[in-house]
């Protein structure tokens, strides 16, 4: 079950997270190599999103060790992980700033590029604001919503809102991108476009990607490695084909009866 | 209402308004000039709060204390030292900004509604201080007889000159706030207002940004305090009660949160109507209270939105999405959720 | 002995703070919202009692009941107009809409009664009880007794009645409550009504102790109520009770030394507690959910 990754960007050892009496994550070992796509699947409530929240510093794990680039990161803030270690993420329940345009939402991702004096000198030739704006155009084009830059982000269609979230995450120039159910609410055609987008992110932008997804087509067509969580534990781990045939996985998803059938 | 007017024409109109502002002393009698100057002082005062409340989403009920700090620092300096007006302004603005930073540091620990209570408490303590520290503040009678200022050789004794000086300061303050609002700092503040988790996850230093905006907002309020001293020639605690803080909140809301012209439009309506519609004086707070509620319910962009004068970046009232209680009790402002019911999944668990 | 006298005085005013704090806390605990109209609601209810008593010459007790009912109605209106429509929007918005409603209420009362100080008919009578050297005003005894009875009844209401149970469920998780068939909208109304009633009782006791009513009475009591609620852990009802009593006793014992800064005690306490222990003395921290 153990697949060793040489020189991982991120390593979790025995990570657990509990809220009072609820054990959301029991003990999970997890590694993300540079430039790979990892799929993370599991039934509802299995702890996938909690794991993502722990990785990105939004929750603090209650046990275990976390390392980013070989440095202990268990107590790092999500701000530090984003700014200094290139960790970016999207959210399962889309979280866009509803009073801002698509462009401004993406610009939020570029926050770390600015210096304090840009706040009183935002204009002028060669200003960072201008460069950032050009960059936003490029990213929006890349995710396929270049024509919607000036619309209010939350007025967009569901699938496009997911893309804005991805664009905002890409704007931080991450080395590791965490996608939390990017295909939720998408129709099959949109999901295929998403698969393509994930491949392009991986290939053209040179970053590791972790995808949480219920849509098996998306996971199986993108991930080179899949991890299955159930009740806060990793129950299977390996390449997509092996995992989807694993009896534990079938049991977790479909119940015992189906495994024996 | 005016959104059909093309942008270049709006710009020309704005320019005409500024020119009219400068010509005003030649056109009207001193009483009107005085009212106009009062409106401008409150524009500056509310501009500071607009950054804190409109952009940052931080409800401060202590803004009058910032206003007062600026006014009292300026008054003491002008009474006790022969300092030039420019230096007085620098000292007052910086002093008030430091005061604001101190209050802002409390936002490091607490957010949202608690911050409103802390600023309320700080404002009350400041007010008690103004009334009781007689040697410094003159107590309830305040400090009368403050000499009129001289700004680089320009004598501000005449009301026309005071007005022009205040107008210049208002334009500077508004432009400054506009720059900040347009910049990454303005965006960061809006992001913090909407969703702190997102702000943090994209590298924004949330506590620091909040403290900084408190400092900047207080500094601008301090400038308004100096202008108030120049206009009135005296300071007294009655100008810095919690009611004044609430007045500033009203101006920001009615004018339009997170807009550039909002504080000005709000001041015209709130201060101007107080001066010119004396017959309505008895119903004043009812009218503005009702206006506040109506604007929050239907036109969160305030007058700026109603008149169609600019983009609306106000925090909108929504009736979307479930999971209301979720973030409220943790002391952080809840995010404005997307336009979809959130799936009740593991997210919803403790 | 003098100290004991001060503590007794402190307990009296403290129980008024406690009632106001609980009225405020029940709303905060259930909805996570600060009701800035609370002070004006309690002021308006007290004025209704005053108005009914002076114009219709009803017995004071009945006047008080009418005042409390008026408080419930006003609080219900505030909820319906200014809170329900914005319940799910940014935290700021319901705070500011209630502030706006407070301005409206205050203005309406001012139109009828002006901004002067009016004599309030004391329902406790004057005079003192003597226990040893201890001298306790009748008003103080009535205040304490009424406050304690009210709090016990309210606790029983929350614990044993169906609406009380619904309030507790809504406070736990509004979505789950809705899914389980709890009439959430009606319950929120009940929360505000209860808050209004407790506030008006506090206002009446305050007016009874001072034997005056005035337009500005709501705001200082509200601030003290905030402070008391914060000290005990905002949203925590027992905490609000303890916070109110602690604040009252502190004001009575430390107050004389603080001189003209007496009123600052509450604010200093409020700020200190929020900075050192934002969850209050009895509260526990809740982890933020994403």
XYZ file of C-alpha atoms in Angstrom, chain B residues 53 57-59 61 106 109-110 112-114 116-118 120-122 124-125 128-129 132-133 193-194 197 200 242-243 246 249-250 253 257 282-287 289-290 292-293 296-297 315-330 332-334 336 347-350, chain C residues 24 28-34 36 81-82 85-101 103-104 106-108 110-111 170-175 179 219 223 226 230 233-234 260-265 267-268 270-271 274-279 285-290:
140
model
C -16.301 50.052 7.777
C -16.213 45.556 7.177
C -15.085 46.505 10.673
C -17.845 48.231 12.568
C -18.328 52.948 17.126
C -7.519 44.848 19.574
C -7.758 39.304 19.125
C -11.388 39.797 18.309
C -16.812 41.383 13.986
C -19.324 42.224 16.642
C -16.854 42.133 19.523
C -17.901 46.998 17.611
C -18.269 46.662 21.375
C -14.582 47.351 22.038
C -17.808 51.546 21.632
C -16.147 51.090 25.023
C -12.961 52.862 23.927
C -16.890 56.065 25.871
C -13.692 56.007 27.911
C -15.151 60.416 29.915
C -11.529 61.495 29.679
C -12.817 64.921 33.284
C -9.195 65.717 32.480
C -14.755 41.780 4.748
C -16.256 39.070 2.608
C -10.575 32.345 5.357
C -5.686 34.109 4.602
C -20.999 58.174 20.540
C -23.852 59.873 18.693
C -23.234 56.762 14.862
C -21.838 55.291 10.360
C -25.031 56.825 8.967
C -24.087 53.845 4.864
C -20.114 51.761 1.585
C -37.783 66.558 15.264
C -37.949 63.652 12.845
C -34.307 63.700 11.908
C -32.991 60.563 13.542
C -36.132 58.671 12.550
C -35.654 59.613 8.921
C -32.632 55.493 10.865
C -35.273 54.474 8.350
C -30.251 53.327 6.935
C -32.491 50.279 7.196
C -29.165 48.143 3.863
C -32.142 46.099 2.745
C -21.593 44.289 1.176
C -24.927 43.163 -0.118
C -27.796 41.856 1.891
C -28.470 38.310 0.827
C -31.085 35.838 1.661
C -29.187 32.973 0.089
C -27.514 29.864 1.360
C -27.916 27.967 4.549
C -25.554 27.432 7.423
C -26.136 30.730 9.070
C -25.009 30.054 12.541
C -21.818 28.406 11.496
C -19.250 31.152 11.600
C -21.101 33.609 13.732
C -20.314 32.032 17.033
C -16.639 31.722 16.253
C -15.371 35.864 12.609
C -17.699 37.425 10.105
C -19.426 34.744 8.097
C -21.025 35.779 1.978
C -18.275 20.741 5.941
C -21.244 21.165 8.131
C -19.938 19.012 10.900
C -18.219 20.450 13.915
C -29.192 40.740 24.955
C -26.823 36.679 20.628
C -26.735 33.093 21.794
C -29.482 32.009 19.432
C -28.596 34.024 16.356
C -25.081 35.323 16.833
C -26.357 38.849 16.346
C -25.802 41.960 18.409
C -28.213 47.397 18.982
C -38.471 44.473 9.695
C -34.767 44.729 10.238
C -34.646 39.937 5.762
C -30.924 40.170 6.368
C -30.475 37.181 8.605
C -28.121 35.456 6.212
C -26.068 38.362 5.018
C -22.847 39.776 6.343
C -22.695 40.096 10.106
C -22.406 43.855 9.809
C -25.756 44.329 8.196
C -28.142 43.132 10.911
C -26.062 45.058 13.447
C -26.538 48.270 11.533
C -30.193 47.682 10.707
C -30.972 47.197 14.400
C -29.032 50.382 15.077
C -31.270 52.145 12.565
C -34.392 50.705 14.186
C -32.854 55.471 16.141
C -36.422 55.260 14.887
C -35.909 56.684 20.164
C -37.212 59.384 17.869
C -40.797 58.162 18.246
C -38.973 61.646 21.878
C -41.844 62.969 19.778
C -32.098 26.972 16.873
C -29.144 28.239 18.873
C -27.367 24.936 18.286
C -27.885 24.680 14.571
C -30.442 26.630 12.638
C -30.250 24.522 9.506
C -34.785 20.338 8.667
C -27.939 53.542 25.947
C -23.572 49.426 27.404
C -23.005 44.489 26.859
C -19.166 39.867 27.660
C -19.246 34.964 27.946
C -21.552 36.395 25.340
C -15.861 60.625 37.814
C -14.456 57.686 35.884
C -16.975 55.383 37.553
C -18.696 54.591 34.276
C -15.384 53.636 32.740
C -15.210 50.542 34.962
C -15.833 49.611 29.583
C -12.395 48.807 30.926
C -15.382 44.907 28.696
C -12.211 45.644 26.765
C -12.451 40.717 25.250
C -8.717 41.033 24.823
C -7.637 38.510 27.391
C -10.451 36.019 27.172
C -12.775 36.805 24.281
C -15.055 33.926 25.167
C -13.573 28.821 22.400
C -15.201 27.402 19.327
C -13.044 26.403 16.422
C -13.806 28.206 13.248
C -15.514 26.113 10.647
C -14.765 26.203 6.966
